[in-house]
Amino acid sequence: MTSAIETRLAELGVTLPSAPAPAANYVPFVQAGNLVFVSGQISNGPDGLIKGRLGDNMDVEAGAAAAKACAISLLAQLKAACGGDIDRLERVVKLTGFVNSTADFTDQPKVINGASDFLVEALGDMGRHSRSAVSAAALPLGVAVEIEAIFQIR
């Protein structure tokens, strides 16, 4: 039987990749009760890392696409946390987005909208969430965006 969430993702042209392995001494997710805390996922797409600095060599549209890539990785981690059954998702609780940007760049929310808009489009009301969008002077490996999430599951 096909997952309802993965069917919706397929309609949007998205297939969840395998959950990325952690790059250091941490775990990709922790479940505490009915909450799953997913470690920060860096902007990585089918062609590799999505690097750039907003306000320097990357525009808001490209940054939003990088944020969407992070959201796809977050869902891949959630699927792994749920033992492959992503339909255990009840709602996205919170995103915290970090944007690699210059000191004078102020459109971090527009960049992280790439993740937020995608999650609502893919998940409907259960994709609506609280959120923070902040600037970072640098992110790991020079990526444009990193996002962590909290999910509620059944």
Coordinates of C-alpha atoms in Angstrom, one line a residue:
M1 CA 0.0 0.0 0.0
T2 CA 1.3 3.4 -1.0
S3 CA 1.7 6.1 1.6
A4 CA -0.8 9.0 1.3
I5 CA 2.0 11.5 1.9
E6 CA 4.3 10.0 -0.6
T7 CA 1.5 9.8 -3.2
R8 CA 1.0 13.6 -2.7
L9 CA 4.7 14.2 -2.9
A10 CA 4.8 12.2 -6.2
E11 CA 2.0 14.4 -7.5
L12 CA 4.3 17.4 -6.8
G13 CA 7.2 15.6 -8.6
V14 CA 9.1 14.8 -5.4
T15 CA 10.5 11.4 -4.4
L16 CA 12.0 11.2 -0.9
P17 CA 15.7 10.3 -1.0
S18 CA 17.3 8.1 1.6
A19 CA 17.7 9.9 4.9
P20 CA 21.1 11.6 4.9
A21 CA 23.7 10.1 7.4
P22 CA 25.0 12.5 10.1
A23 CA 28.3 14.1 9.3
A24 CA 29.6 14.2 12.8
N25 CA 29.0 12.9 16.4
Y26 CA 25.2 13.4 16.6
V27 CA 22.1 11.5 15.6
P28 CA 19.9 12.5 12.7
F29 CA 16.7 12.5 14.9
V30 CA 15.5 12.0 18.5
Q31 CA 12.0 10.9 19.4
A32 CA 10.7 12.1 22.7
G33 CA 7.1 10.9 23.3
N34 CA 5.1 11.8 20.2
L35 CA 7.6 14.5 19.1
V36 CA 10.5 13.9 16.6
F37 CA 13.3 16.4 16.7
V38 CA 15.2 16.3 13.4
S39 CA 18.8 17.6 13.3
G40 CA 19.6 20.4 10.9
Q41 CA 19.4 19.4 7.2
I42 CA 21.7 21.3 4.9
S43 CA 20.7 22.3 1.4
N44 CA 21.6 19.4 -0.8
G45 CA 19.8 18.5 -4.1
P46 CA 20.1 15.9 -6.7
D47 CA 23.2 17.6 -8.1
G48 CA 25.0 17.9 -4.8
L49 CA 25.3 20.6 -2.2
I50 CA 23.5 23.9 -2.8
K51 CA 26.1 26.5 -1.9
G52 CA 25.9 30.2 -1.8
R53 CA 25.5 33.4 0.3
L54 CA 22.3 35.3 0.1
G55 CA 22.9 39.0 -0.6
D56 CA 26.2 38.1 -2.3
N57 CA 26.1 35.4 -5.0
M58 CA 22.6 34.0 -4.5
D59 CA 19.2 35.5 -4.9
V60 CA 16.1 34.9 -2.9
E61 CA 14.5 32.6 -5.4
A62 CA 17.6 30.3 -5.4
G63 CA 17.7 30.5 -1.6
A64 CA 14.0 29.4 -1.4
A65 CA 14.8 26.4 -3.7
A66 CA 17.6 25.5 -1.3
A67 CA 15.2 25.7 1.6
K68 CA 12.8 23.4 -0.2
A69 CA 15.6 20.9 -0.6
C70 CA 16.2 21.1 3.2
A71 CA 12.5 20.4 3.7
I72 CA 12.6 17.3 1.5
S73 CA 15.6 16.0 3.6
L74 CA 13.6 16.7 6.8
L75 CA 10.8 14.6 5.5
A76 CA 13.2 11.8 4.6
Q77 CA 14.6 11.9 8.1
L78 CA 11.1 11.8 9.5
K79 CA 10.2 8.8 7.4
A80 CA 13.3 7.0 8.8
A81 CA 12.3 8.0 12.3
C82 CA 8.8 6.5 11.7
G83 CA 10.2 3.2 10.6
G84 CA 9.3 3.9 7.0
D85 CA 5.7 4.9 7.7
I86 CA 5.7 8.7 7.1
D87 CA 1.9 8.6 7.4
R88 CA 2.4 8.6 11.2
L89 CA 2.9 12.3 10.8
E90 CA 0.3 14.4 12.6
R91 CA 1.7 17.8 12.0
V92 CA 4.8 19.9 11.5
V93 CA 5.3 21.7 14.8
K94 CA 8.3 24.0 14.2
L95 CA 11.0 24.9 11.7
T96 CA 14.2 26.8 12.6
G97 CA 15.9 28.0 9.4
F98 CA 19.4 29.3 9.1
V99 CA 20.3 31.4 6.0
N100 CA 24.0 31.9 4.9
S101 CA 23.8 35.6 4.2
T102 CA 25.6 38.9 4.2
A103 CA 25.2 41.3 7.2
D104 CA 22.8 43.6 5.3
F105 CA 20.6 40.8 3.9
T106 CA 17.1 41.0 5.5
D107 CA 15.0 38.6 3.5
Q108 CA 15.6 35.4 5.6
P109 CA 11.9 34.8 6.0
K110 CA 11.4 34.9 2.2
V111 CA 14.2 32.3 1.8
I112 CA 12.7 29.9 4.5
N113 CA 9.3 30.3 2.8
G114 CA 10.7 27.9 0.3
A115 CA 10.5 25.2 3.0
S116 CA 7.3 26.4 4.6
D117 CA 5.3 26.8 1.4
F118 CA 6.5 23.4 0.2
L119 CA 5.4 21.7 3.5
V120 CA 1.9 23.3 3.3
E121 CA 1.5 22.4 -0.3
A122 CA 2.5 18.8 0.3
L123 CA 0.9 18.2 3.7
G124 CA -2.0 20.7 3.8
D125 CA -3.0 21.9 7.3
M126 CA -0.7 19.4 9.0
G127 CA 2.2 21.2 7.3
R128 CA 1.4 24.6 9.0
H129 CA 4.0 25.3 11.7
S130 CA 5.7 27.8 13.9
R131 CA 9.0 29.1 12.6
S132 CA 12.2 31.1 13.0
A133 CA 14.3 32.3 10.2
V134 CA 17.7 33.8 11.0
S135 CA 20.9 34.8 9.4
A136 CA 24.2 33.0 9.8
A137 CA 27.6 34.4 8.9
A138 CA 28.5 30.9 7.5
L139 CA 27.0 27.5 7.3
P140 CA 28.7 24.0 7.1
L141 CA 30.4 23.3 3.8
G142 CA 29.4 26.7 2.4
V143 CA 25.7 25.7 2.0
A144 CA 23.1 28.3 1.5
V145 CA 20.5 27.0 4.0
E146 CA 20.2 24.7 7.0
I147 CA 16.8 23.8 8.6
E148 CA 15.9 21.8 11.7
A149 CA 12.4 20.6 12.6
I150 CA 10.1 19.3 15.2
F151 CA 7.3 16.9 14.1
Q152 CA 4.4 15.4 16.0
I153 CA 3.7 11.8 15.2
R154 CA 1.1 9.1 16.1

